[in-house]
PDB file of C-alpha atoms and ligand atoms in Angstrom:
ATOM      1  CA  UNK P   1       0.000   0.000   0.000  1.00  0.00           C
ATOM      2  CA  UNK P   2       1.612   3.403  -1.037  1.00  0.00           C
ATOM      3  CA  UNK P   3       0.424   6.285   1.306  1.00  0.00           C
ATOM      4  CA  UNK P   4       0.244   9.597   0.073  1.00  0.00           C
ATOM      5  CA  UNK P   5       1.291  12.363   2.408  1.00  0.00           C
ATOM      6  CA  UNK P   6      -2.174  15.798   2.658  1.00  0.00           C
ATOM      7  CA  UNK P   7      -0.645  18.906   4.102  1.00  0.00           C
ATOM      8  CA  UNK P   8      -3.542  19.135   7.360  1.00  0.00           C
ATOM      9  CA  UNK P   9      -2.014  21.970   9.310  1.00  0.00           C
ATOM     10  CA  UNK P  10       0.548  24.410   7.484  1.00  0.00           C
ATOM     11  CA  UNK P  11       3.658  26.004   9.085  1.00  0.00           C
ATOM     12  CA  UNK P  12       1.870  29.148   9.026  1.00  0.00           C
ATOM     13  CA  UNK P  13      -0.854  28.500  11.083  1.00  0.00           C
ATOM     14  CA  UNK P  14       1.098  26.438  13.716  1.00  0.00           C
ATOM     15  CA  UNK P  15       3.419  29.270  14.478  1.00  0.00           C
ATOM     16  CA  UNK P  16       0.106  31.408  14.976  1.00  0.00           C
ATOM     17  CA  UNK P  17      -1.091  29.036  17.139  1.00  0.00           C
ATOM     18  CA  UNK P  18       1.843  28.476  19.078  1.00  0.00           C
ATOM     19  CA  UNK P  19       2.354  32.043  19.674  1.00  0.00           C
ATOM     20  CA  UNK P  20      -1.120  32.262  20.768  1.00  0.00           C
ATOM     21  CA  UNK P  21      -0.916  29.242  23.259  1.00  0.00           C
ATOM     22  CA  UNK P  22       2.513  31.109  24.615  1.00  0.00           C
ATOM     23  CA  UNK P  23       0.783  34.490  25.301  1.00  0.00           C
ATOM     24  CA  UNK P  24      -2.345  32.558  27.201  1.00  0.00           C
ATOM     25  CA  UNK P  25       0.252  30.479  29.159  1.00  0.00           C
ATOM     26  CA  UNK P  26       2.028  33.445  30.436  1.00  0.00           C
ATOM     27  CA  UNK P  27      -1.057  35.440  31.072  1.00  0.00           C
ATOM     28  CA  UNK P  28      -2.036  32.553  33.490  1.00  0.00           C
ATOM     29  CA  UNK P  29       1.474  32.573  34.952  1.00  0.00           C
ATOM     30  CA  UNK P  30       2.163  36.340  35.530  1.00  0.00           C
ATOM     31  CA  UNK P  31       4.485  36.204  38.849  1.00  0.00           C
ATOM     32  CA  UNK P  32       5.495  32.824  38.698  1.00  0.00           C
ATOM     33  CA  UNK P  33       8.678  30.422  37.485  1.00  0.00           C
ATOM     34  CA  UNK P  34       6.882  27.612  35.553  1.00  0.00           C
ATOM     35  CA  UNK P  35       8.737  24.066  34.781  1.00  0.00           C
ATOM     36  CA  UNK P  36       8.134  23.042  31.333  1.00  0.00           C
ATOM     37  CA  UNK P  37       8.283  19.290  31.407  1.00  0.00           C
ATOM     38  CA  UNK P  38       8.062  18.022  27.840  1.00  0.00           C
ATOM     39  CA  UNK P  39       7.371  14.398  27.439  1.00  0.00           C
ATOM     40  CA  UNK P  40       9.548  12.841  24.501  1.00  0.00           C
ATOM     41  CA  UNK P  41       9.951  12.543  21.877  1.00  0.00           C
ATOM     42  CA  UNK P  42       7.008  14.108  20.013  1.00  0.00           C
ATOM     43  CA  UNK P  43       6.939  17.111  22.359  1.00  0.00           C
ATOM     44  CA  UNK P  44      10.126  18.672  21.564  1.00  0.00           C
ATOM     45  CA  UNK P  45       9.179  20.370  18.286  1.00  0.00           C
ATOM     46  CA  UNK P  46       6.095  22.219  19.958  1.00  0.00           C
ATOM     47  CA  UNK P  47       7.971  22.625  22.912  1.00  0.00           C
ATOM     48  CA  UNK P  48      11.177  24.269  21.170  1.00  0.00           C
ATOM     49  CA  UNK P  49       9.003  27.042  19.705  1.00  0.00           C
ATOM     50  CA  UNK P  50       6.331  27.323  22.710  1.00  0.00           C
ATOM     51  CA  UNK P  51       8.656  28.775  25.030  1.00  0.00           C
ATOM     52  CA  UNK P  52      10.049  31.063  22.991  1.00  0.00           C
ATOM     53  CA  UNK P  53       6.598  32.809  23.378  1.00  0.00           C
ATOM     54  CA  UNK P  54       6.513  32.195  27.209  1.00  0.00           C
ATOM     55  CA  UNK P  55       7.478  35.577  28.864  1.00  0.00           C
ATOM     56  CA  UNK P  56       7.352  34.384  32.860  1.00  0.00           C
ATOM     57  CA  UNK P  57      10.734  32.703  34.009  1.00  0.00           C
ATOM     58  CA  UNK P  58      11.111  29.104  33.137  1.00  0.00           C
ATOM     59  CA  UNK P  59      13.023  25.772  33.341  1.00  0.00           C
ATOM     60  CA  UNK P  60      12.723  22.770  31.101  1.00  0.00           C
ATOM     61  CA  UNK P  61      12.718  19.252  31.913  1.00  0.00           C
ATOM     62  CA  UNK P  62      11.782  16.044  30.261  1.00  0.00           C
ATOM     63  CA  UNK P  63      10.105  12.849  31.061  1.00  0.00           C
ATOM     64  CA  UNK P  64      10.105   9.403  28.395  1.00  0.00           C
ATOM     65  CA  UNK P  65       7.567   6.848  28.981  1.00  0.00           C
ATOM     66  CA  UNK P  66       7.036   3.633  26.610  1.00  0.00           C
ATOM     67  CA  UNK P  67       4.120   2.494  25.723  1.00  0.00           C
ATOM     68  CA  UNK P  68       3.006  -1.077  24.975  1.00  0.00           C
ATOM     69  CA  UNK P  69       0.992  -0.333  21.648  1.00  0.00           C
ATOM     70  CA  UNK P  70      -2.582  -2.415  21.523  1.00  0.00           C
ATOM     71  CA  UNK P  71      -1.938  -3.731  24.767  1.00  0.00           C
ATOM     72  CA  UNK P  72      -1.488  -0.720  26.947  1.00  0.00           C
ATOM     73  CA  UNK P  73      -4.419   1.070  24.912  1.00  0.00           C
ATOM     74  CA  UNK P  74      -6.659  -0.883  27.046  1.00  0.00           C
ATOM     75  CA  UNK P  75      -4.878  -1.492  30.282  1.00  0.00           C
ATOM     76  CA  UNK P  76      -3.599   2.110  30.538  1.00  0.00           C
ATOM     77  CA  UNK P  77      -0.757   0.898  31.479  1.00  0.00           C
ATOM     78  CA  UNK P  78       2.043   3.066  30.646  1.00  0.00           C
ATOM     79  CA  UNK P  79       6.233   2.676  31.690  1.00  0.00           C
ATOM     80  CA  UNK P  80       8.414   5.516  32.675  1.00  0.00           C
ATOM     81  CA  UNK P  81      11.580   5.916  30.719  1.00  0.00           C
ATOM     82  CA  UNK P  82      12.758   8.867  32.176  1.00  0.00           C
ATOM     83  CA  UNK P  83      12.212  10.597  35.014  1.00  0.00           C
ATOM     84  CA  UNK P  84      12.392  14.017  35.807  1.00  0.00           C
ATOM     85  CA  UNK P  85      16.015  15.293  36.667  1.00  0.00           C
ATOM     86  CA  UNK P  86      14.643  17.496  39.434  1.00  0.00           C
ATOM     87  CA  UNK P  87      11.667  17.430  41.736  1.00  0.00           C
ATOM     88  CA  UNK P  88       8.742  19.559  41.748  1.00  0.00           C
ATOM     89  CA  UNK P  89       7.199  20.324  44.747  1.00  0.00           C
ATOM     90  CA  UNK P  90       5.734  23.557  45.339  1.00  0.00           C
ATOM     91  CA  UNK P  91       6.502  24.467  41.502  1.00  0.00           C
ATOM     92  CA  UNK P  92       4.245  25.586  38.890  1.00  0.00           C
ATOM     93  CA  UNK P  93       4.204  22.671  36.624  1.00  0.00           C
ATOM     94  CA  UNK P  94       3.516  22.678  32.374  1.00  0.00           C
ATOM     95  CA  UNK P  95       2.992  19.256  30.749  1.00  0.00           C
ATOM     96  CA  UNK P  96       3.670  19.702  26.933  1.00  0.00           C
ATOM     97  CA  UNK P  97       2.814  17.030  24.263  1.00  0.00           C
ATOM     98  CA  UNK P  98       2.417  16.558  20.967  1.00  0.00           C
ATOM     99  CA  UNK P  99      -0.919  15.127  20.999  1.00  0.00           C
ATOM    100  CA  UNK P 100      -4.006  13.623  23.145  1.00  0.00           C
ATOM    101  CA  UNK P 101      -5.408  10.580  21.310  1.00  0.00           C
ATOM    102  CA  UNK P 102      -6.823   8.107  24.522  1.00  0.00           C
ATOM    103  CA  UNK P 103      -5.727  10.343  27.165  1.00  0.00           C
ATOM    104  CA  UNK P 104      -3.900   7.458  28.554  1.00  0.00           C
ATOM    105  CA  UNK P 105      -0.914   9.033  28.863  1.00  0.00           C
ATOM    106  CA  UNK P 106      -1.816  12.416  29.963  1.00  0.00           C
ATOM    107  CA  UNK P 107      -3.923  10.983  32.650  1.00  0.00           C
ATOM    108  CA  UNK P 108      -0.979   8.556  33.904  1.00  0.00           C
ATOM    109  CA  UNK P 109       1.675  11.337  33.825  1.00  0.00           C
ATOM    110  CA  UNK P 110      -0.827  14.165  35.249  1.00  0.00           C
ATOM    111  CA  UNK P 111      -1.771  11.866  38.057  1.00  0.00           C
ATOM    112  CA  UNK P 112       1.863  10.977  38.578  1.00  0.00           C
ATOM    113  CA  UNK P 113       3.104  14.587  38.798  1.00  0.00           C
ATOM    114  CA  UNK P 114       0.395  15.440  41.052  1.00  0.00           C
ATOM    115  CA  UNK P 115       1.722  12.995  43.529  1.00  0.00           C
ATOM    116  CA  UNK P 116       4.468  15.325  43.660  1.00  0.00           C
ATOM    117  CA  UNK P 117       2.853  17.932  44.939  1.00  0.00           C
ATOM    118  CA  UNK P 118       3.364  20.869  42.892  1.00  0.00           C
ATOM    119  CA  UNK P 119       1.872  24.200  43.419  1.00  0.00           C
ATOM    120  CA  UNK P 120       0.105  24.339  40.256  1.00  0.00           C
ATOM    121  CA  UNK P 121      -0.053  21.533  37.319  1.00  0.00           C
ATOM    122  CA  UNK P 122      -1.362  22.285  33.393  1.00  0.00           C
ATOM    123  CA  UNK P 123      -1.008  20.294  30.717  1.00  0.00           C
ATOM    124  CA  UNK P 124      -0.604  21.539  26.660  1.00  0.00           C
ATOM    125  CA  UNK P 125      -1.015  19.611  23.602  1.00  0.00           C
ATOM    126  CA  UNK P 126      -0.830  21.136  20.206  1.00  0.00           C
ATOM    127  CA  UNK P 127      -3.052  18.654  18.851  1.00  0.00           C
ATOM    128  CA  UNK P 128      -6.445  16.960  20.637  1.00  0.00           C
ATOM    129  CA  UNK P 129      -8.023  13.344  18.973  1.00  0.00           C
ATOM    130  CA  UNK P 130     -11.498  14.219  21.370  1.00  0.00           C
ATOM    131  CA  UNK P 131     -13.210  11.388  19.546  1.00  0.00           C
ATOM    132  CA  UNK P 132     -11.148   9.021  20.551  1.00  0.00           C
ATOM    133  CA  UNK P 133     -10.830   9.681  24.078  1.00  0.00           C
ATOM    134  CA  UNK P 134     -11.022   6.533  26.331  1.00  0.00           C
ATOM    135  CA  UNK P 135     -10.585   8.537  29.987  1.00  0.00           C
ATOM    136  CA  UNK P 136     -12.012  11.643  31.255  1.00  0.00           C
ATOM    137  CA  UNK P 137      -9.003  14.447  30.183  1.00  0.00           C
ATOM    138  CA  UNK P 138      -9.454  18.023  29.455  1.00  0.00           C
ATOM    139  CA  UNK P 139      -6.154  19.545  28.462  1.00  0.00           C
ATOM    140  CA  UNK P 140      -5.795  23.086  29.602  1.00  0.00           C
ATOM    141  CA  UNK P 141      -4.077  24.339  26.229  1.00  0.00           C
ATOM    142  CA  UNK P 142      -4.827  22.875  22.794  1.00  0.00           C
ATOM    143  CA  UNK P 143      -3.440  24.016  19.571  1.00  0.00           C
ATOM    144  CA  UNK P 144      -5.622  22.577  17.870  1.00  0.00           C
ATOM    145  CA  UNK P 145      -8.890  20.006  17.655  1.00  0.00           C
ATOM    146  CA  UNK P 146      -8.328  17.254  15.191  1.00  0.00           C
ATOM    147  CA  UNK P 147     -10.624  14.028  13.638  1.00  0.00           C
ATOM    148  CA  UNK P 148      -9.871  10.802  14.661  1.00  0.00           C
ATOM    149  CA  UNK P 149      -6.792  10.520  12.170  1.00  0.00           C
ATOM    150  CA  UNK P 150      -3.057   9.593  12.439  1.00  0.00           C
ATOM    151  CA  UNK P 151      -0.830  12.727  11.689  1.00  0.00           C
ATOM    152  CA  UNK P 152       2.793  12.860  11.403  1.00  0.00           C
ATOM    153  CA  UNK P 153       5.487  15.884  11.218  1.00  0.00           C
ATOM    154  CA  UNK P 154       5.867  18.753  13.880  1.00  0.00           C
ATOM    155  CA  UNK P 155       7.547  16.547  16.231  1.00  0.00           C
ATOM    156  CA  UNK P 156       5.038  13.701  15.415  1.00  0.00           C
ATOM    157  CA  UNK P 157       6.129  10.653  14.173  1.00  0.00           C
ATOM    158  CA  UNK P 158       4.855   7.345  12.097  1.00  0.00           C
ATOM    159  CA  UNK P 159       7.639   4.847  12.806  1.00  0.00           C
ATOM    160  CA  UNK P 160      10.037   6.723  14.141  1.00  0.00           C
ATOM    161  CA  UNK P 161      10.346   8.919  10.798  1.00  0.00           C
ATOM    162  CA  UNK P 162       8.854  12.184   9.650  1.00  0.00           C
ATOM    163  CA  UNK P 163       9.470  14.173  12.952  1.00  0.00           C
ATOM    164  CA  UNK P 164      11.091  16.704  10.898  1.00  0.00           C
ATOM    165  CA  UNK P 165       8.417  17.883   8.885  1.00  0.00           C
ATOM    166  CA  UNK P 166       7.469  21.602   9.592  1.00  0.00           C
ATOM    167  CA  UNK P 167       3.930  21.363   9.044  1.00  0.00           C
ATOM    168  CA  UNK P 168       1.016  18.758  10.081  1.00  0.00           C
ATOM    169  CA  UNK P 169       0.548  16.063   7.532  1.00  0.00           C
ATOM    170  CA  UNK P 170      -2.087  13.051   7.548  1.00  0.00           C
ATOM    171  CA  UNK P 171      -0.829   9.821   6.149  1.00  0.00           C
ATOM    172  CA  UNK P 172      -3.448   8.793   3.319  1.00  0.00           C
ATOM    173  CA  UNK P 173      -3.694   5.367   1.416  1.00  0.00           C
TER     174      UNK P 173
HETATM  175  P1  IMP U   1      -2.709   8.600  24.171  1.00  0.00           P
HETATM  176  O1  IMP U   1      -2.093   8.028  25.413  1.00  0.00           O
HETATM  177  O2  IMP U   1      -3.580   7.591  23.470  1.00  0.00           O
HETATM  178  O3  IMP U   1      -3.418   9.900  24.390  1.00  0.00           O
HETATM  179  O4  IMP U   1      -1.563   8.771  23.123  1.00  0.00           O
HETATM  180  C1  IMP U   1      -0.719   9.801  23.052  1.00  0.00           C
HETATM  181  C2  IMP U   1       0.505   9.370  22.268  1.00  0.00           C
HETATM  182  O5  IMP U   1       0.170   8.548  21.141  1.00  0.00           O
HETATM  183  C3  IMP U   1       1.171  10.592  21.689  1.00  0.00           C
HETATM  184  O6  IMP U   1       2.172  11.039  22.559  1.00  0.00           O
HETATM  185  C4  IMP U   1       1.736  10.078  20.392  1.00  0.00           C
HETATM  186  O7  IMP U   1       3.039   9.574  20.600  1.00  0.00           O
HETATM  187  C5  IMP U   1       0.867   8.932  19.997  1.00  0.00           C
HETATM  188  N1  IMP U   1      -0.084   9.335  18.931  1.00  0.00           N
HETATM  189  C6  IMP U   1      -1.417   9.390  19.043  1.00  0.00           C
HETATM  190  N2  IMP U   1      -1.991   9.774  17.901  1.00  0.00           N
HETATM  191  C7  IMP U   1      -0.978   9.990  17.039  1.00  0.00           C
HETATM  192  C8  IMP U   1      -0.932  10.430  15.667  1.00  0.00           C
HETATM  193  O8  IMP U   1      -1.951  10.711  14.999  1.00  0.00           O
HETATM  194  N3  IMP U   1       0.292  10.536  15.118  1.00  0.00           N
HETATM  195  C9  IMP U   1       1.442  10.248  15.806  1.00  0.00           C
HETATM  196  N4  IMP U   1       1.441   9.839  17.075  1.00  0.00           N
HETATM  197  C10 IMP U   1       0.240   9.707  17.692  1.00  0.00           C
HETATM  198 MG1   MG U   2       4.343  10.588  22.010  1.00  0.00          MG
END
């Protein structure tokens, strides 16, 4: 099966967005130091240029976690690669990823961070899959509301490849 690659979201409007989703995040964090945790790999595109619209004092950290394809779909189930290299009580707290698809991973890492004990805790996704949702998760910040598709490029990958790309594409057979 060839699959052709459909420009969904251009460069353009991403870097409107994102600049949009930076001004809102440092409206709602006038006075504080935020940690930007971005969880990898996807997030490190969106990430990259996000902060470079944040305007409050910040620190970035990342997190890794695996998951088990099919299998952890349903269990929820998810492994940490990578931890944080610092902890984060009594910090205000960012999540950034690429995208929300089950919300099993948000929901895992959200709940895990909040163990932690943090003074505040928000979570950003450029990109939000709401029809496929299978656990109650409202990101804070989304870049953008998507169909139930499988996108690649802007830090999003299909096999490992096509992180590169500088726009949103959809895979299409
Ligand atoms: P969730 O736990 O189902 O919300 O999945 C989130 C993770 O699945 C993201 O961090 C992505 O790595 C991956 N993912 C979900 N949908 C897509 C997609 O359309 N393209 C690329 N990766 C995706
Ligand atoms: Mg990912």
């Amino acid at each position: 099966m060839r699959l052709q690659l459909r420009v969904l979201i251009d460069a353009e409007e991403i870097a409107h967005r994102v600049q949009e989703l930076g001004q809102q995040i440092s409206a709602d964090h006038q006075g504080q130091k935020l940690v930007v945790i971005g969880i990898l790999k996807g997030a490190v595109v969106f990430l990259s240029d996000l902060i470079r619209h944040i305007t409050v004092p910040l620190e970035v950290d990342f997190m890794a976690i695996s998951s088990y394809g099919a299998a952890t779909q349903t269990s929820g189930v998810v492994q940490l690669l990578k931890d944080l290299d610092r902890p984060i009580e009594g910090e205000h707290v960012l999540i950034v990823e690429d995208i929300i698809d089950s919300g099993l991973t948000l929901s895992y890492l959200y709940q895990l961070l909040k163990s932690r004990n943090p003074a505040s805790l928000r979570t950003a996704v450029l990109l939000d899959k709401p029809e496929r949702r299978q656990t109650e998760f409202t990101p804070d910040y989304v870049g953008f509301t998507i169909p139930d598709m499988f996108v690649i490029g802007y830090g999003l990958d299909y096999n490992h490849r096509h992180r590169e790309l500088p726009y949103v594409g959809v895979l299409e057979s």
